Short mmCIF file of C-alpha atoms in Angstrom, two decimals:
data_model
loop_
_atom_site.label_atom_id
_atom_site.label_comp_id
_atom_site.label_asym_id
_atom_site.label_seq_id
_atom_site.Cartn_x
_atom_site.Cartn_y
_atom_site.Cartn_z
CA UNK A 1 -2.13 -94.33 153.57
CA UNK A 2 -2.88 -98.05 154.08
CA UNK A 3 -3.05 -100.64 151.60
CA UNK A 4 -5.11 -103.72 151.50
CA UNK A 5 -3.11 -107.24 151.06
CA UNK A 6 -4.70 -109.19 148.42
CA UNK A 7 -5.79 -112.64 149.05
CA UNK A 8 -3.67 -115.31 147.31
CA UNK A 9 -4.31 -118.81 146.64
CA UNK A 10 -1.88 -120.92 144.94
CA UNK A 11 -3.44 -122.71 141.85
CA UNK A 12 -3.72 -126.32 142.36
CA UNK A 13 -0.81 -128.17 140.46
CA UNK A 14 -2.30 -130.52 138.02
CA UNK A 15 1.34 -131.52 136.66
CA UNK A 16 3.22 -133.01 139.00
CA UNK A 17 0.76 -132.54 142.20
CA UNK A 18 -0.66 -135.44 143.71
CA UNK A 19 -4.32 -136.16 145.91
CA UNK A 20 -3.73 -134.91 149.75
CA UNK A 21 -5.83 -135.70 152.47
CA UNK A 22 -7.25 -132.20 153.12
CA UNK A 23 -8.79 -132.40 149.63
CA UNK A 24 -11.12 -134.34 151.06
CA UNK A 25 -11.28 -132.76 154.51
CA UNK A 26 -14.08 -130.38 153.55
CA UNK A 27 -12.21 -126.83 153.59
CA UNK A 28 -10.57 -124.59 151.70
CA UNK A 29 -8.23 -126.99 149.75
CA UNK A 30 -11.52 -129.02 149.23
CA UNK A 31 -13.13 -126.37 147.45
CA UNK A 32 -10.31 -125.38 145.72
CA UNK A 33 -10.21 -128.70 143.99
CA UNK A 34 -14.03 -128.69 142.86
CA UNK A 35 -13.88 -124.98 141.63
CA UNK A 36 -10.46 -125.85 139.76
CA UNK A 37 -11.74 -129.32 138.47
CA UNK A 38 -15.24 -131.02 138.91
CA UNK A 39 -16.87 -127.48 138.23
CA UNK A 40 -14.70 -126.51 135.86
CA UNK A 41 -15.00 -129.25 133.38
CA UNK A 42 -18.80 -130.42 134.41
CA UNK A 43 -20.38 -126.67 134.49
CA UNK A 44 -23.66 -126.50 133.65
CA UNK A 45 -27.06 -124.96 134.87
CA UNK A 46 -27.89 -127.36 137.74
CA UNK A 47 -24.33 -127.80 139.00
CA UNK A 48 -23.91 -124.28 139.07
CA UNK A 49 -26.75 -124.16 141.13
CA UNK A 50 -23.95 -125.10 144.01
CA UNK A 51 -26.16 -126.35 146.63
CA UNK A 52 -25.93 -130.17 148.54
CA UNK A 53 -28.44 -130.94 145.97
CA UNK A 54 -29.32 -129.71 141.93
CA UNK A 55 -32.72 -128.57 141.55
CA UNK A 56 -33.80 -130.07 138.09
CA UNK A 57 -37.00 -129.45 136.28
CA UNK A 58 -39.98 -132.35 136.72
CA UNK A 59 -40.61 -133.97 133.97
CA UNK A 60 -43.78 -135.77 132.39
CA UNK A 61 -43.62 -139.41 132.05
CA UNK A 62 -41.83 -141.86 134.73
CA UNK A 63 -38.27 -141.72 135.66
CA UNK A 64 -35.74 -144.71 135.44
CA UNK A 65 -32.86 -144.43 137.77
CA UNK A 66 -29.79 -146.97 137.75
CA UNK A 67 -25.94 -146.76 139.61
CA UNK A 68 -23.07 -148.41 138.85
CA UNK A 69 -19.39 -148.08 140.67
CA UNK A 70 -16.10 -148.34 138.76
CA UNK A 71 -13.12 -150.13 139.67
CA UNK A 72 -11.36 -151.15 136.57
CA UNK A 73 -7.08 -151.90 136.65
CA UNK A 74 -5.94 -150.17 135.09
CA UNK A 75 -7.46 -147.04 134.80
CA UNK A 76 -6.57 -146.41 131.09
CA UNK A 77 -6.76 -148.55 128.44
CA UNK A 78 -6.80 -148.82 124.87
CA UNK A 79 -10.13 -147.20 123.60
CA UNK A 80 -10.88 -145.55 127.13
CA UNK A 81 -10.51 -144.68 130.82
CA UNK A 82 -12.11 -144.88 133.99
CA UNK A 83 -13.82 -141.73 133.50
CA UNK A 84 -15.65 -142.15 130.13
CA UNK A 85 -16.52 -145.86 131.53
CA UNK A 86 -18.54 -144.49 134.47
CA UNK A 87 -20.58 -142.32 132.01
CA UNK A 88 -21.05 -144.84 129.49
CA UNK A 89 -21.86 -147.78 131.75
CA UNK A 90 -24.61 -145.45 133.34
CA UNK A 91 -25.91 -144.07 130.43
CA UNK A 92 -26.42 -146.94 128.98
CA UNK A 93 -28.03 -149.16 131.81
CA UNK A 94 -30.70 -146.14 132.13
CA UNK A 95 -30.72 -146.76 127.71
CA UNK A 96 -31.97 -150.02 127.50
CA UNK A 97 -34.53 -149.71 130.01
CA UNK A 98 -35.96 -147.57 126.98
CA UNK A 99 -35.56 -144.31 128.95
CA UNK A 100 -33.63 -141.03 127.77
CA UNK A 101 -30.55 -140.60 129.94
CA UNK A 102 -30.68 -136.98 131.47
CA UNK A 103 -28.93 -136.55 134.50
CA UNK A 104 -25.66 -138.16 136.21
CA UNK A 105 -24.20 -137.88 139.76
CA UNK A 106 -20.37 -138.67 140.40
CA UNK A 107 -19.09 -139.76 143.73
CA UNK A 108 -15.43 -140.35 143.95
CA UNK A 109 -12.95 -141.82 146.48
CA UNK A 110 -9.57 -140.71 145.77
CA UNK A 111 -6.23 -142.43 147.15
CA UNK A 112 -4.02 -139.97 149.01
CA UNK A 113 -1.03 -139.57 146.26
CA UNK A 114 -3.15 -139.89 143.11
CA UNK A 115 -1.49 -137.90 140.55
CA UNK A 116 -4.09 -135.22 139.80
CA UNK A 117 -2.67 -134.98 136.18
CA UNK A 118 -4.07 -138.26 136.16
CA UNK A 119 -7.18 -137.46 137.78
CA UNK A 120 -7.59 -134.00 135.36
CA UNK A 121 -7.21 -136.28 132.48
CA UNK A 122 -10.34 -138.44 133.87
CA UNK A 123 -12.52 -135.39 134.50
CA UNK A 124 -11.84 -133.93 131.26
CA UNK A 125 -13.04 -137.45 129.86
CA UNK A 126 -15.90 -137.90 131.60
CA UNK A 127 -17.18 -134.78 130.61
CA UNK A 128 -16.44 -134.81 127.25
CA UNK A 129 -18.72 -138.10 127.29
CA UNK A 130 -21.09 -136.77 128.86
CA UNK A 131 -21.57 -134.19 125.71
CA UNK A 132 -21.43 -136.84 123.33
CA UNK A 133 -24.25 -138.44 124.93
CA UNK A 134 -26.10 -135.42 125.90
CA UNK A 135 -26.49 -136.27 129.51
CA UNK A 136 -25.67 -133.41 132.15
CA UNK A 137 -23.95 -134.36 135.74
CA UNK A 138 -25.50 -132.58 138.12
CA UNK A 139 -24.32 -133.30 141.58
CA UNK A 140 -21.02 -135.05 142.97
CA UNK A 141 -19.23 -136.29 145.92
CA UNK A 142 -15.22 -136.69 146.73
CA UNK A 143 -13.39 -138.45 149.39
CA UNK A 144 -10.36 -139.17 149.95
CA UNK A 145 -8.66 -141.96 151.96
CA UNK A 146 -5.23 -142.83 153.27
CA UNK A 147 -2.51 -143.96 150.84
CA UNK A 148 -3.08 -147.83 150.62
CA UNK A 149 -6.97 -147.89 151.55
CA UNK A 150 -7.65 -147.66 147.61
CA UNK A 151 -6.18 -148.50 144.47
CA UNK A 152 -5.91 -144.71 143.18
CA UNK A 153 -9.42 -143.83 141.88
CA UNK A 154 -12.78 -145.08 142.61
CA UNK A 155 -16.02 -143.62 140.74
CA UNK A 156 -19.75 -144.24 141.63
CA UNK A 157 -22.42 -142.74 138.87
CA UNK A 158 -25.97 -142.28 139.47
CA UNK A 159 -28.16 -141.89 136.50
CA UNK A 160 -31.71 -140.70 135.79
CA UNK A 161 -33.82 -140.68 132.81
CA UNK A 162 -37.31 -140.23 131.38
CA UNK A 163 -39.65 -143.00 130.16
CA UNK A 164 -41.85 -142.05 127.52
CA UNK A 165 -45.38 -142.54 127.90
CA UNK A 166 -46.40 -146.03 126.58
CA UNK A 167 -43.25 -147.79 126.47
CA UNK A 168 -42.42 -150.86 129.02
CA UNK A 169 -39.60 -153.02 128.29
CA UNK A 170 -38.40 -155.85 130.47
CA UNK A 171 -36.44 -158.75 130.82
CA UNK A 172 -39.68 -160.47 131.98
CA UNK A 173 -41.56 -159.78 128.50
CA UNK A 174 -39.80 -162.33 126.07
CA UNK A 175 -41.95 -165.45 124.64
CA UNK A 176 -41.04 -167.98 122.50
CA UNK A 177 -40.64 -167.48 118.97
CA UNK A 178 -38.62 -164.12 119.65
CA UNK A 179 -35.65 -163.50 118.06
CA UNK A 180 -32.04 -162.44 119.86
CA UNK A 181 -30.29 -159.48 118.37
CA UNK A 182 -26.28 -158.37 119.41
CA UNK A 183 -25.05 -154.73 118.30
CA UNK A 184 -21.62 -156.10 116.99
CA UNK A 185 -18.53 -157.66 117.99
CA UNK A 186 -18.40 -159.11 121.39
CA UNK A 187 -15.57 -159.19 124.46
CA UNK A 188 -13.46 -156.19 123.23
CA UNK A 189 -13.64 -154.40 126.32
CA UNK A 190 -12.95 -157.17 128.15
CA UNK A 191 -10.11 -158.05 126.15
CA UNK A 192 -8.21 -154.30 125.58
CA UNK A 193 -8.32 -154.26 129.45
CA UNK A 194 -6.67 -157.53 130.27
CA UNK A 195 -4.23 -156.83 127.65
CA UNK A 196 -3.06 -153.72 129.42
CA UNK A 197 -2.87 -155.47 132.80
CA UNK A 198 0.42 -155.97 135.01
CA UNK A 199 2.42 -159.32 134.71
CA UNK A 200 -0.09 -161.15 132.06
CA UNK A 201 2.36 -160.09 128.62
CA UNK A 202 0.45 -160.55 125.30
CA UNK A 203 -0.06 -157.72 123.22
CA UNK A 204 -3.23 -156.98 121.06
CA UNK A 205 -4.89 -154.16 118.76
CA UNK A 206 -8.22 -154.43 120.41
CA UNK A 207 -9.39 -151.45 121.44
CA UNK A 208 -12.58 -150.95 124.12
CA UNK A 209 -16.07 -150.52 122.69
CA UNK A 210 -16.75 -147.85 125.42
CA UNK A 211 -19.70 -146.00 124.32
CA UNK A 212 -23.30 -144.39 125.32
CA UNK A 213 -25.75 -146.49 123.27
CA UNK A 214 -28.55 -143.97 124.19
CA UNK A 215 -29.06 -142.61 120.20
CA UNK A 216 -29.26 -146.22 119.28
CA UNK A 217 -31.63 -147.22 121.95
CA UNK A 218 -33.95 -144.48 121.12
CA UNK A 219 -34.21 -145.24 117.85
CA UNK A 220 -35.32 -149.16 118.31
CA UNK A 221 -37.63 -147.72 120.84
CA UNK A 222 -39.52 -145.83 118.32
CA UNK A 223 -38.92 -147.79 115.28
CA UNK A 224 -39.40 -151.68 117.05
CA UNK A 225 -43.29 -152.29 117.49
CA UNK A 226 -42.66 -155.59 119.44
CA UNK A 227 -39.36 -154.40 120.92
CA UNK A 228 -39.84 -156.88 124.28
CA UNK A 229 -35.90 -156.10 125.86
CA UNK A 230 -32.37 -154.87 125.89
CA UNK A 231 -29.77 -155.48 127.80
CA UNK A 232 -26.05 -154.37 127.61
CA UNK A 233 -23.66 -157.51 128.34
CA UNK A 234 -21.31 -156.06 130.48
CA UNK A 235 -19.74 -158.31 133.84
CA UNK A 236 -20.49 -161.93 132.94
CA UNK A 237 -20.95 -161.00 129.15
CA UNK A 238 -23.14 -162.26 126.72
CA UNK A 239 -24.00 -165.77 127.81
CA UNK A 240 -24.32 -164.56 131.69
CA UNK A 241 -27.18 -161.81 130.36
CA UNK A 242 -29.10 -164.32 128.02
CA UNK A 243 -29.27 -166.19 130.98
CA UNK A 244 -30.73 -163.97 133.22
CA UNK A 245 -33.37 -162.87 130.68
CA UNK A 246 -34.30 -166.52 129.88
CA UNK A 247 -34.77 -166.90 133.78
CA UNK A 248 -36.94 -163.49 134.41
CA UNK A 249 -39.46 -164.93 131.03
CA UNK A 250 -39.67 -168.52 131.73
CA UNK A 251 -38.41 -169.53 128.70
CA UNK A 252 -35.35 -171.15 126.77
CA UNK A 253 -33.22 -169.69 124.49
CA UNK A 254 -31.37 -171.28 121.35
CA UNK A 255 -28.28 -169.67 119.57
CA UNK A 256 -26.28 -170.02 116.82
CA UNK A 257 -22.49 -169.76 117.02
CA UNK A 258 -21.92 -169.16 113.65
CA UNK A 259 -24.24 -165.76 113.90
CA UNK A 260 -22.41 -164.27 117.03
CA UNK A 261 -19.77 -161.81 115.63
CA UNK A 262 -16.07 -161.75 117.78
CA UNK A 263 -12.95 -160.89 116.23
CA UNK A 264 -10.38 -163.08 115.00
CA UNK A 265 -8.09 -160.74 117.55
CA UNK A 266 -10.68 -161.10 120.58
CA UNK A 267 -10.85 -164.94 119.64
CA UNK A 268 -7.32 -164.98 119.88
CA UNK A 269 -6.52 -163.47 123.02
CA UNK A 270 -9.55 -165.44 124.95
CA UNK A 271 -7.88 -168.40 123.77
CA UNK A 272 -4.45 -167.12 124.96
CA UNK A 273 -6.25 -166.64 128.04
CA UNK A 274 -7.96 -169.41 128.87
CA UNK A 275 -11.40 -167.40 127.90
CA UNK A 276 -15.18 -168.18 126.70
CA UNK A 277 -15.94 -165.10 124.63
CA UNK A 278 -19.30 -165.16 125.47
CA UNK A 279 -18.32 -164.43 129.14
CA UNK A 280 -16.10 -161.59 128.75
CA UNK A 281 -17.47 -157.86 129.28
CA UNK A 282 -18.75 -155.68 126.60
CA UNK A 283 -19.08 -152.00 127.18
CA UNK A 284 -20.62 -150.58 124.17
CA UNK A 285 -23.03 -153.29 122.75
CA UNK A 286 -26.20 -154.50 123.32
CA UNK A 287 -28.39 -157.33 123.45
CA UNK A 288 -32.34 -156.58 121.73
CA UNK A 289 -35.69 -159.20 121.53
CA UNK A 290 -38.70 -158.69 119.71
CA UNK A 291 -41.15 -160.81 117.76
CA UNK A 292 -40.08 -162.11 115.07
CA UNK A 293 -42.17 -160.25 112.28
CA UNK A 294 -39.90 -157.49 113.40
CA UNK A 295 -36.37 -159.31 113.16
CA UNK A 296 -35.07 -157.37 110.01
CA UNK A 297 -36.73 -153.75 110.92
CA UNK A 298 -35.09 -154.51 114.22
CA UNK A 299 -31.73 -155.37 112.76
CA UNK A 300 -31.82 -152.79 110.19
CA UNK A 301 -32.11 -150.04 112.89
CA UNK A 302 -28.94 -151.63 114.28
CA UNK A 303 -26.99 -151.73 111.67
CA UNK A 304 -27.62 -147.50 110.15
CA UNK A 305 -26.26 -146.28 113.52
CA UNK A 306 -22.11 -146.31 113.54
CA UNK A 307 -22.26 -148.55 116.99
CA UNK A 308 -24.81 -151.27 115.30
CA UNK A 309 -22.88 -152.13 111.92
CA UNK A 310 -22.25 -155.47 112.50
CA UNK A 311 -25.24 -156.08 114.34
CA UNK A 312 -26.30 -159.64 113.91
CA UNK A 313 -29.51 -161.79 114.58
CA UNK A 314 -28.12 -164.72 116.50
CA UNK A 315 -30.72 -166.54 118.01
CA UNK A 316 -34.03 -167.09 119.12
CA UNK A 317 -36.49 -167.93 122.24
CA UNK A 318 -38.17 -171.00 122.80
CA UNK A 319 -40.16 -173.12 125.25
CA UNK A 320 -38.55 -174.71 127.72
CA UNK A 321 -39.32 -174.82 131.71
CA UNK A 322 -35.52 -175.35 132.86
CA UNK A 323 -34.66 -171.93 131.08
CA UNK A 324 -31.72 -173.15 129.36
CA UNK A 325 -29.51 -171.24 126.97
CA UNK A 326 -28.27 -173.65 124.44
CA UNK A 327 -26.08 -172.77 121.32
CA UNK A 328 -25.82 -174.59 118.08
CA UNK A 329 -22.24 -175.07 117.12
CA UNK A 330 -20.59 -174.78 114.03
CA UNK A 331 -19.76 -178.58 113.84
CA UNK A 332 -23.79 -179.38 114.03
CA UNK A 333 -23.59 -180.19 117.92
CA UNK A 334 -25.49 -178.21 120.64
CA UNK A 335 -23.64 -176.95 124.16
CA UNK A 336 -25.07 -175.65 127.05
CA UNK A 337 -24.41 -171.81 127.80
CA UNK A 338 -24.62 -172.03 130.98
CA UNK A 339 -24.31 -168.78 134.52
CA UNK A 340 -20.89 -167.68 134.20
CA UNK A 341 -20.08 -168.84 137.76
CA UNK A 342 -16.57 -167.10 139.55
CA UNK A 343 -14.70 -164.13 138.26
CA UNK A 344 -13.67 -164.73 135.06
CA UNK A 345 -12.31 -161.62 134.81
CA UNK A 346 -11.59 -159.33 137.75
CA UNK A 347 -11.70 -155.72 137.81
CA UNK A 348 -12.95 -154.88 134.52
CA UNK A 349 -15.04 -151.90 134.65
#
């Protein structure tokens, strides 16, 4: 009598293991990570399909499509990590286009001695935001490269979503008399990352306004007549975005400094720093126009969802053919907010 030897794979060691080459080499210890990990914690009906590509329904209406990589140091901070940060920031650039985020793709490029606790503590995070927003990733990607080629974890997300019939909004639409609109409290992101960063030594309770705006986007869509934009003011912040919208509408665009909401701790630290506010990145806000008749239904919306409560109206758009951003200041003077031009802050999402 014979008997068969059963086939034994040791379990991937999500402990103490670290990111080897042949995880990204295509084979067995390849798909041993993505059955273990990525399929594990992102399972759903199009993933499972497990082909090169997902096979998703068509849907009625056009599609908006964005992509964003992620590179933030370090890859936790207070009020997030790398992995909820590439589903937000995706989410939420496929948002304000006034779509409804369905779909994500992740690509990743691992460093060869990653700690894959590390990396099963970013999975389980991105996938736990991707049920908050309601958004299903569908398809994904892994490399790996040699230790030193990377700076542990790299993540690429590509997002799609569905425009519903009749809505257009662009940066492109704005005219004077509009009014500006912010979600709330500006540069905490930017802030709870540099205070977590090696060598710089202050020490703040900001946390990271990480989020998916879609739910709040959705509702302005439906509940704004003359909704003309949104934008969320991540790299280059709230003074870089204004700027590019003024320069896609042909028009000017005045602000008051006493309207735009930053905490005294954010205000602090930028000042600490060396830091304009209005330059620093935001990950969970966002910038809204419309006419002015709508201002208060606008800002009312805003302010009944838990991401909008200290939304504020903050300026408005005027005529002017050099598309300047200008900002009223609290001592009755008037500065330019001009293209944030360098890096003002590297490596922050």
């Amino acid at each position: 009598m014979t008997s068969e030897k059963k086939h034994y794979q040791r379990p991937v060691n999500f402990k103490t293991g670290k990111v080897e080459m042949n995880f990204g080499a295509g084979g067995k210890a390849s798909a041993q990570l993505i059955s273990e990990l990525f399929a594990k914690y992102f399972s759903n009906e199009y993933l499972d399909q497990g082909d090169d590509g997902a096979r998703l329904p068509c849907p009625e209406g056009e599609l908006i499509m964005a992509t964003d990589s992620h590179v933030v140091s370090p890859i936790f901070f207070a009020g997030g990590d790398i992995g909820a940060l590439s589903v937000h920031g995706t989410v939420n650039d496929v948002a304000v286009c006034g779509a409804v985020p369905k779909y994500l793709s992740a690509g990743f490029i691992l460093e060869e001695g990653f700690p894959l606790s590390d990396l099963k503590r970013i999975v389980e995070s991105m996938a736990e935001a991707a049920k908050e927003a309601g958004v299903y990733i569908v398809t994904g990607d892994t490399k790996v490269v040699e230790r030193g080629k990377a700076d542990g974890i790299y993540i690429n997300t590509c997002g799609v979503g569905v425009l519903p019939k009749g809505v257009r909004l662009s940066g492109s639409f704005c005219k004077p008399g509009d009014v500006i609109a912010i979600s709330g409290d500006i540069g905490d992101h930017g802030v709870a990352v540099m205070s977590q960063r090696v060598n710089l030594g202050f020490e703040t309770n900001v946390e990271s306004d990480s989020a998916s705006l879609n739910r709040l986007t959705e509702k302005l869509v439906k509940g704004v007549p003359s909704l003309r934009c949104m934008r969320d003011p991540t790299r280059g912040g709230l003074g870089t975005t204004l700027n590019e919208i003024a320069s896609q509408s042909n028009i000017g665009m005045v602000l008051e400094e006493d309207r735009i909401p930053v905490k005294e701790s954010v205000e602090a630290a930028c000042e600490f720093l060396g830091l304009d506010p209005l330059y620093v990145a935001n990950e969970g806000k966002l910038i809204a126009i419309c006419a002015a008749e709508d201002a208060e239904k606008m800002l009312a919306i805003m302010r009944e969802d838990p991401l909008g409560q200290n939304a504020q109206l903050i300026g408005r758009c005027i005529k002017d053919e050099n598309h300047f951003v200008q900002m009223e200041t609290g001592f009755g003077g008037v500065r330019m907010v001009d293209w944030l031009t360098g890096e003002q802050l590297p490596r922050i999402c």
